[in-house]
PDB file of C-alpha atoms and ligand atoms in Angstrom:
ATOM      1  CA  MET A   1      14.636   8.803  13.756  1.00 46.00           C
ATOM      2  CA  ARG A   2      16.602   7.278  10.935  1.00 48.00           C
ATOM      3  CA  VAL A   3      15.311   3.844  10.258  1.00 45.00           C
ATOM      4  CA  HIS A   4      16.824   1.823   7.415  1.00 48.00           C
ATOM      5  CA  LEU A   5      14.745  -1.287   7.730  1.00 43.00           C
ATOM      6  CA  ARG A   6      13.479  -3.516   4.988  1.00 45.00           C
ATOM      7  CA  VAL A   7      10.896  -5.012   7.298  1.00 42.00           C
ATOM      8  CA  LEU A   8       9.103  -3.075   9.954  1.00 46.00           C
ATOM      9  CA  VAL A   9       5.769  -3.883  11.539  1.00 44.00           C
ATOM     10  CA  LEU A  10       4.177  -1.271  13.741  1.00 48.00           C
ATOM     11  CA  PHE A  11       1.235  -1.596  16.034  1.00 47.00           C
ATOM     12  CA  PHE A  12      -0.276   1.545  17.428  1.00 46.00           C
ATOM     13  CA  PHE A  13      -2.921   2.017  19.983  1.00 44.00           C
ATOM     14  CA  LEU A  14      -3.854   4.675  22.463  1.00 42.00           C
ATOM     15  CA  THR A  15      -4.527   3.720  25.977  1.00 38.00           C
ATOM     16  CA  MET A  16      -7.029   5.212  28.367  1.00 35.00           C
ATOM     17  CA  GLY A  17      -6.461   3.290  31.587  1.00 34.00           C
ATOM     18  CA  ALA A  18      -5.276   4.748  34.863  1.00 36.00           C
ATOM     19  CA  ILE A  19      -4.345   1.760  37.090  1.00 37.00           C
ATOM     20  CA  GLY A  20      -0.708   1.248  37.907  1.00 37.00           C
ATOM     21  CA  GLN A  21       1.759   0.215  40.539  1.00 44.00           C
ATOM     22  CA  GLU A  22       3.380   3.063  42.408  1.00 49.00           C
ATOM     23  CA  SER A  23       6.974   2.005  41.826  1.00 84.00           C
ATOM     24  CA  PHE A  24       7.218   2.639  38.117  1.00 95.00           C
ATOM     25  CA  LYS A  25       4.998   5.691  38.337  1.00 94.00           C
ATOM     26  CA  ASP A  26       7.209   7.089  41.068  1.00 94.00           C
ATOM     27  CA  LYS A  27      10.354   6.428  39.018  1.00 96.00           C
ATOM     28  CA  PHE A  28       8.745   8.222  36.129  1.00 97.00           C
ATOM     29  CA  GLU A  29       7.553  11.172  38.171  1.00 95.00           C
ATOM     30  CA  ASN A  30      10.898  11.489  39.970  1.00 95.00           C
ATOM     31  CA  THR A  31      12.896  11.599  36.726  1.00 97.00           C
ATOM     32  CA  LYS A  32      13.969  15.220  36.276  1.00 97.00           C
ATOM     33  CA  PRO A  33      12.679  17.041  33.233  1.00 98.00           C
ATOM     34  CA  GLY A  34      15.337  17.097  30.531  1.00 98.00           C
ATOM     35  CA  SER A  35      17.057  13.884  31.722  1.00 98.00           C
ATOM     36  CA  ILE A  36      17.277  10.181  30.980  1.00 97.00           C
ATOM     37  CA  LEU A  37      16.821   7.335  33.435  1.00 97.00           C
ATOM     38  CA  LYS A  38      17.870   3.764  32.584  1.00 96.00           C
ATOM     39  CA  PHE A  39      17.065   0.833  34.832  1.00 95.00           C
ATOM     40  CA  LYS A  40      16.193  -2.880  34.779  1.00 95.00           C
ATOM     41  CA  VAL A  41      13.358  -4.733  36.420  1.00 96.00           C
ATOM     42  CA  SER A  42      14.059  -8.353  37.494  1.00 95.00           C
ATOM     43  CA  PHE A  43      11.583 -11.234  37.388  1.00 96.00           C
ATOM     44  CA  ASN A  44      11.805 -14.727  38.804  1.00 97.00           C
ATOM     45  CA  ASP A  45       9.323 -17.609  38.624  1.00 97.00           C
ATOM     46  CA  SER A  46       8.664 -20.902  40.365  1.00 96.00           C
ATOM     47  CA  LEU A  47      10.480 -22.752  37.530  1.00 96.00           C
ATOM     48  CA  LYS A  48      13.686 -20.938  38.631  1.00 97.00           C
ATOM     49  CA  ASN A  49      13.694 -18.812  35.493  1.00 97.00           C
ATOM     50  CA  ALA A  50      15.101 -15.316  35.889  1.00 96.00           C
ATOM     51  CA  THR A  51      14.883 -12.457  33.422  1.00 96.00           C
ATOM     52  CA  GLU A  52      15.356  -8.708  33.255  1.00 96.00           C
ATOM     53  CA  LEU A  53      13.419  -5.990  31.492  1.00 97.00           C
ATOM     54  CA  PRO A  54      15.525  -2.932  30.511  1.00 97.00           C
ATOM     55  CA  ILE A  55      13.621   0.336  30.537  1.00 98.00           C
ATOM     56  CA  VAL A  56      14.671   3.824  29.459  1.00 98.00           C
ATOM     57  CA  ILE A  57      12.709   6.895  30.469  1.00 98.00           C
ATOM     58  CA  VAL A  58      13.518   9.999  28.415  1.00 98.00           C
ATOM     59  CA  LYS A  59      11.830  12.817  30.271  1.00 98.00           C
ATOM     60  CA  GLY A  60      11.353  15.840  28.056  1.00 97.00           C
ATOM     61  CA  LYS A  61      12.153  19.294  29.254  1.00 97.00           C
ATOM     62  CA  GLU A  62       8.600  20.346  28.675  1.00 97.00           C
ATOM     63  CA  GLU A  63       5.553  18.398  29.750  1.00 96.00           C
ATOM     64  CA  GLY A  64       3.508  16.657  27.118  1.00 97.00           C
ATOM     65  CA  LYS A  65       2.294  13.343  25.808  1.00 96.00           C
ATOM     66  CA  ILE A  66       4.002  10.056  26.592  1.00 97.00           C
ATOM     67  CA  LEU A  67       5.116   7.773  23.768  1.00 97.00           C
ATOM     68  CA  THR A  68       6.136   4.256  24.629  1.00 98.00           C
ATOM     69  CA  ILE A  69       8.182   2.260  22.165  1.00 98.00           C
ATOM     70  CA  LEU A  70       8.512  -1.475  22.617  1.00 98.00           C
ATOM     71  CA  ALA A  71      11.173  -3.370  20.674  1.00 98.00           C
ATOM     72  CA  GLY A  72      12.293  -6.992  20.896  1.00 97.00           C
ATOM     73  CA  VAL A  73       8.993  -8.478  21.993  1.00 98.00           C
ATOM     74  CA  HIS A  74      10.314 -11.136  19.701  1.00 97.00           C
ATOM     75  CA  GLY A  75      13.988 -11.065  20.689  1.00 96.00           C
ATOM     76  CA  TYR A  76      15.267 -12.512  17.440  1.00 95.00           C
ATOM     77  CA  GLU A  77      13.800  -9.577  15.449  1.00 95.00           C
ATOM     78  CA  TYR A  78      16.895  -7.456  15.435  1.00 94.00           C
ATOM     79  CA  PRO A  79      16.039  -4.477  13.153  1.00 93.00           C
ATOM     80  CA  PRO A  80      13.684  -2.750  15.647  1.00 95.00           C
ATOM     81  CA  ILE A  81      16.118  -3.460  18.518  1.00 97.00           C
ATOM     82  CA  MET A  82      18.894  -1.801  16.496  1.00 96.00           C
ATOM     83  CA  ALA A  83      16.563   1.064  15.450  1.00 96.00           C
ATOM     84  CA  VAL A  84      15.754   2.025  19.055  1.00 97.00           C
ATOM     85  CA  GLN A  85      19.446   1.879  20.063  1.00 96.00           C
ATOM     86  CA  GLU A  86      20.154   4.319  17.223  1.00 97.00           C
ATOM     87  CA  PHE A  87      17.175   6.456  18.214  1.00 97.00           C
ATOM     88  CA  LEU A  88      18.357   6.578  21.838  1.00 96.00           C
ATOM     89  CA  GLY A  89      21.745   7.810  20.649  1.00 96.00           C
ATOM     90  CA  GLU A  90      20.095  10.694  18.842  1.00 97.00           C
ATOM     91  CA  ILE A  91      17.301  11.871  21.113  1.00 96.00           C
ATOM     92  CA  ARG A  92      17.983  14.829  23.324  1.00 96.00           C
ATOM     93  CA  PRO A  93      15.646  15.206  26.285  1.00 97.00           C
ATOM     94  CA  GLU A  94      16.379  18.899  26.550  1.00 97.00           C
ATOM     95  CA  ASP A  95      14.779  19.345  23.103  1.00 95.00           C
ATOM     96  CA  LEU A  96      11.785  17.173  23.843  1.00 97.00           C
ATOM     97  CA  LYS A  97       8.224  18.149  24.659  1.00 97.00           C
ATOM     98  CA  GLY A  98       6.622  15.167  26.311  1.00 98.00           C
ATOM     99  CA  SER A  99       8.369  11.958  27.289  1.00 98.00           C
ATOM    100  CA  LEU A 100       9.425   8.617  25.941  1.00 98.00           C
ATOM    101  CA  ILE A 101       9.386   5.255  27.646  1.00 98.00           C
ATOM    102  CA  ILE A 102      11.546   2.832  25.679  1.00 98.00           C
ATOM    103  CA  ILE A 103      11.916  -0.880  26.218  1.00 98.00           C
ATOM    104  CA  PRO A 104      14.837  -1.670  23.888  1.00 98.00           C
ATOM    105  CA  ILE A 105      14.611  -5.457  24.331  1.00 98.00           C
ATOM    106  CA  SER A 106      11.389  -6.787  25.731  1.00 98.00           C
ATOM    107  CA  SER A 107      12.325 -10.484  25.597  1.00 98.00           C
ATOM    108  CA  THR A 108      15.921 -10.487  26.666  1.00 97.00           C
ATOM    109  CA  ALA A 109      16.219 -14.314  26.978  1.00 97.00           C
ATOM    110  CA  ALA A 110      14.998 -14.703  23.383  1.00 97.00           C
ATOM    111  CA  PHE A 111      17.499 -12.011  22.229  1.00 97.00           C
ATOM    112  CA  TYR A 112      20.500 -13.557  23.957  1.00 96.00           C
ATOM    113  CA  GLY A 113      19.369 -17.108  23.204  1.00 95.00           C
ATOM    114  CA  ARG A 114      18.627 -16.394  19.516  1.00 95.00           C
ATOM    115  CA  SER A 115      15.228 -17.974  20.049  1.00 96.00           C
ATOM    116  CA  VAL A 116      12.552 -17.600  17.427  1.00 96.00           C
ATOM    117  CA  PHE A 117       9.240 -16.215  18.786  1.00 96.00           C
ATOM    118  CA  VAL A 118       9.427 -17.575  22.304  1.00 97.00           C
ATOM    119  CA  ASN A 119      11.369 -17.003  25.500  1.00 97.00           C
ATOM    120  CA  PRO A 120      13.513 -20.148  25.600  1.00 97.00           C
ATOM    121  CA  ASN A 121      13.183 -20.342  29.404  1.00 96.00           C
ATOM    122  CA  ASP A 122       9.435 -20.788  29.684  1.00 97.00           C
ATOM    123  CA  GLY A 123       8.551 -21.365  26.034  1.00 97.00           C
ATOM    124  CA  VAL A 124       6.024 -18.456  26.068  1.00 98.00           C
ATOM    125  CA  ASN A 125       5.613 -15.998  23.195  1.00 98.00           C
ATOM    126  CA  LEU A 126       5.496 -12.526  24.785  1.00 98.00           C
ATOM    127  CA  ASN A 127       3.409 -11.247  21.896  1.00 97.00           C
ATOM    128  CA  ASN A 128       0.601 -13.580  22.963  1.00 97.00           C
ATOM    129  CA  ALA A 129       1.118 -13.214  26.730  1.00 98.00           C
ATOM    130  CA  PHE A 130      -0.708  -9.915  27.322  1.00 97.00           C
ATOM    131  CA  PRO A 131      -2.250  -8.830  29.651  1.00 98.00           C
ATOM    132  CA  GLY A 132       0.055 -11.239  31.534  1.00 98.00           C
ATOM    133  CA  LYS A 133      -0.116 -12.817  34.943  1.00 98.00           C
ATOM    134  CA  GLU A 134       1.477 -11.504  38.138  1.00 97.00           C
ATOM    135  CA  ASN A 135       2.361 -15.001  39.432  1.00 96.00           C
ATOM    136  CA  GLY A 136       2.913 -16.637  36.032  1.00 98.00           C
ATOM    137  CA  THR A 137       6.177 -17.625  34.363  1.00 98.00           C
ATOM    138  CA  VAL A 138       8.694 -14.883  33.661  1.00 98.00           C
ATOM    139  CA  THR A 139       7.268 -13.934  30.253  1.00 98.00           C
ATOM    140  CA  LEU A 140       3.739 -13.633  31.676  1.00 98.00           C
ATOM    141  CA  GLN A 141       5.174 -11.502  34.500  1.00 98.00           C
ATOM    142  CA  VAL A 142       6.880  -9.155  31.954  1.00 98.00           C
ATOM    143  CA  ALA A 143       3.547  -8.746  30.149  1.00 98.00           C
ATOM    144  CA  ASP A 144       1.796  -8.099  33.470  1.00 98.00           C
ATOM    145  CA  TYR A 145       4.387  -5.461  34.408  1.00 98.00           C
ATOM    146  CA  ILE A 146       4.018  -3.601  31.102  1.00 98.00           C
ATOM    147  CA  THR A 147       0.198  -3.875  31.274  1.00 98.00           C
ATOM    148  CA  LYS A 148      -0.071  -2.555  34.847  1.00 97.00           C
ATOM    149  CA  ASN A 149       2.791  -0.042  34.960  1.00 96.00           C
ATOM    150  CA  ILE A 150       3.558   1.308  31.548  1.00 97.00           C
ATOM    151  CA  ILE A 151       0.397   1.151  29.430  1.00 96.00           C
ATOM    152  CA  PRO A 152      -1.673   3.208  31.925  1.00 95.00           C
ATOM    153  CA  LEU A 153       0.816   6.112  31.707  1.00 95.00           C
ATOM    154  CA  THR A 154       1.086   5.949  27.940  1.00 96.00           C
ATOM    155  CA  ASP A 155      -0.711   8.152  25.416  1.00 94.00           C
ATOM    156  CA  VAL A 156       0.677   6.420  22.359  1.00 94.00           C
ATOM    157  CA  PHE A 157       2.026   2.864  22.392  1.00 96.00           C
ATOM    158  CA  LEU A 158       4.222   1.650  19.535  1.00 96.00           C
ATOM    159  CA  ASP A 159       5.181  -1.996  19.353  1.00 96.00           C
ATOM    160  CA  ILE A 160       7.822  -2.534  16.645  1.00 96.00           C
ATOM    161  CA  HIS A 161       8.431  -5.907  15.107  1.00 95.00           C
ATOM    162  CA  GLY A 162      10.481  -7.207  12.165  1.00 92.00           C
ATOM    163  CA  GLY A 163      10.387 -10.519  10.379  1.00 89.00           C
ATOM    164  CA  ASP A 164      11.571 -13.284  12.702  1.00 90.00           C
ATOM    165  CA  ALA A 165      14.085 -15.905  11.559  1.00 87.00           C
ATOM    166  CA  SER A 166      11.438 -17.878   9.763  1.00 87.00           C
ATOM    167  CA  GLU A 167       9.546 -14.942   8.311  1.00 88.00           C
ATOM    168  CA  ASP A 168       9.825 -12.686   5.271  1.00 87.00           C
ATOM    169  CA  LEU A 169       7.457  -9.783   5.791  1.00 84.00           C
ATOM    170  CA  LEU A 170       6.466  -6.786   3.698  1.00 89.00           C
ATOM    171  CA  PRO A 171       6.656  -3.482   5.603  1.00 91.00           C
ATOM    172  CA  PHE A 172       3.370  -2.472   7.161  1.00 92.00           C
ATOM    173  CA  ALA A 173       1.853  -0.508  10.050  1.00 94.00           C
ATOM    174  CA  CYS A 174      -1.397  -1.337  11.741  1.00 94.00           C
ATOM    175  CA  TYR A 175      -3.603  -0.145  14.552  1.00 95.00           C
ATOM    176  CA  TYR A 176      -6.479  -1.442  16.583  1.00 92.00           C
ATOM    177  CA  ASN A 177      -9.935  -0.501  15.374  1.00 93.00           C
ATOM    178  CA  ARG A 178     -11.572  -0.044  18.757  1.00 92.00           C
ATOM    179  CA  GLU A 179     -15.222   0.774  18.094  1.00 94.00           C
ATOM    180  CA  GLY A 180     -15.752   1.905  21.665  1.00 96.00           C
ATOM    181  CA  GLN A 181     -12.839   4.376  21.406  1.00 93.00           C
ATOM    182  CA  PRO A 182     -13.419   6.356  18.196  1.00 96.00           C
ATOM    183  CA  ILE A 183     -11.080   9.251  19.111  1.00 94.00           C
ATOM    184  CA  ALA A 184      -8.168   7.000  20.006  1.00 91.00           C
ATOM    185  CA  THR A 185      -8.768   4.885  16.961  1.00 95.00           C
ATOM    186  CA  ALA A 186      -8.772   7.921  14.657  1.00 96.00           C
ATOM    187  CA  MET A 187      -5.487   9.160  16.185  1.00 93.00           C
ATOM    188  CA  ALA A 188      -3.937   5.720  15.846  1.00 94.00           C
ATOM    189  CA  LYS A 189      -5.049   5.577  12.190  1.00 95.00           C
ATOM    190  CA  LYS A 190      -3.515   8.952  11.525  1.00 95.00           C
ATOM    191  CA  LEU A 191      -0.212   7.955  13.186  1.00 93.00           C
ATOM    192  CA  SER A 192      -0.126   4.705  11.277  1.00 94.00           C
ATOM    193  CA  GLU A 193      -0.623   6.598   8.011  1.00 94.00           C
TER     194      GLU A 193
HETATM  195 ZN1   ZN B   1       7.502 -10.060  16.132  1.00 50.61          ZN
END
């Protein structure tokens, strides 16, 4: 992956859960090895907000670990969004062992609305919305979907940020120091390094 970014913030953690809705899991399992599936999930809330979550599954020819990459949790942070587009243009599923789940723009309303930090529809910051809420506003529903459907399948979860419009960040990578999960924490540390 060629990444020419001045500012890049990475969060790693390894997930251990196993709960998920069948629909995403079925889509993942039904994607043929060595192929790519692109689709969107729609969300609506009681405030009449509507949003979509684009998802790309890159199913490697050989079975292996699953890496999820999340970009655009803050939709105004363009460098990670551009980086995953570039990455998707380069990756070849037939050469891949294991699979990728890529969410190229996690907060589409913030992206299209050029909104700093929050989804302009419901005013919620997706970065603070996890684990989400099934019957919440659209941003909470997006967080709930990712929490229930994608995190449980994922071995390594990478959430890429950049400096938002009001920020000037130094590049850094960080991971969660989960004392109850020493193996996962050690792997996340190694990946961060
Ligand atoms: Zn961010």
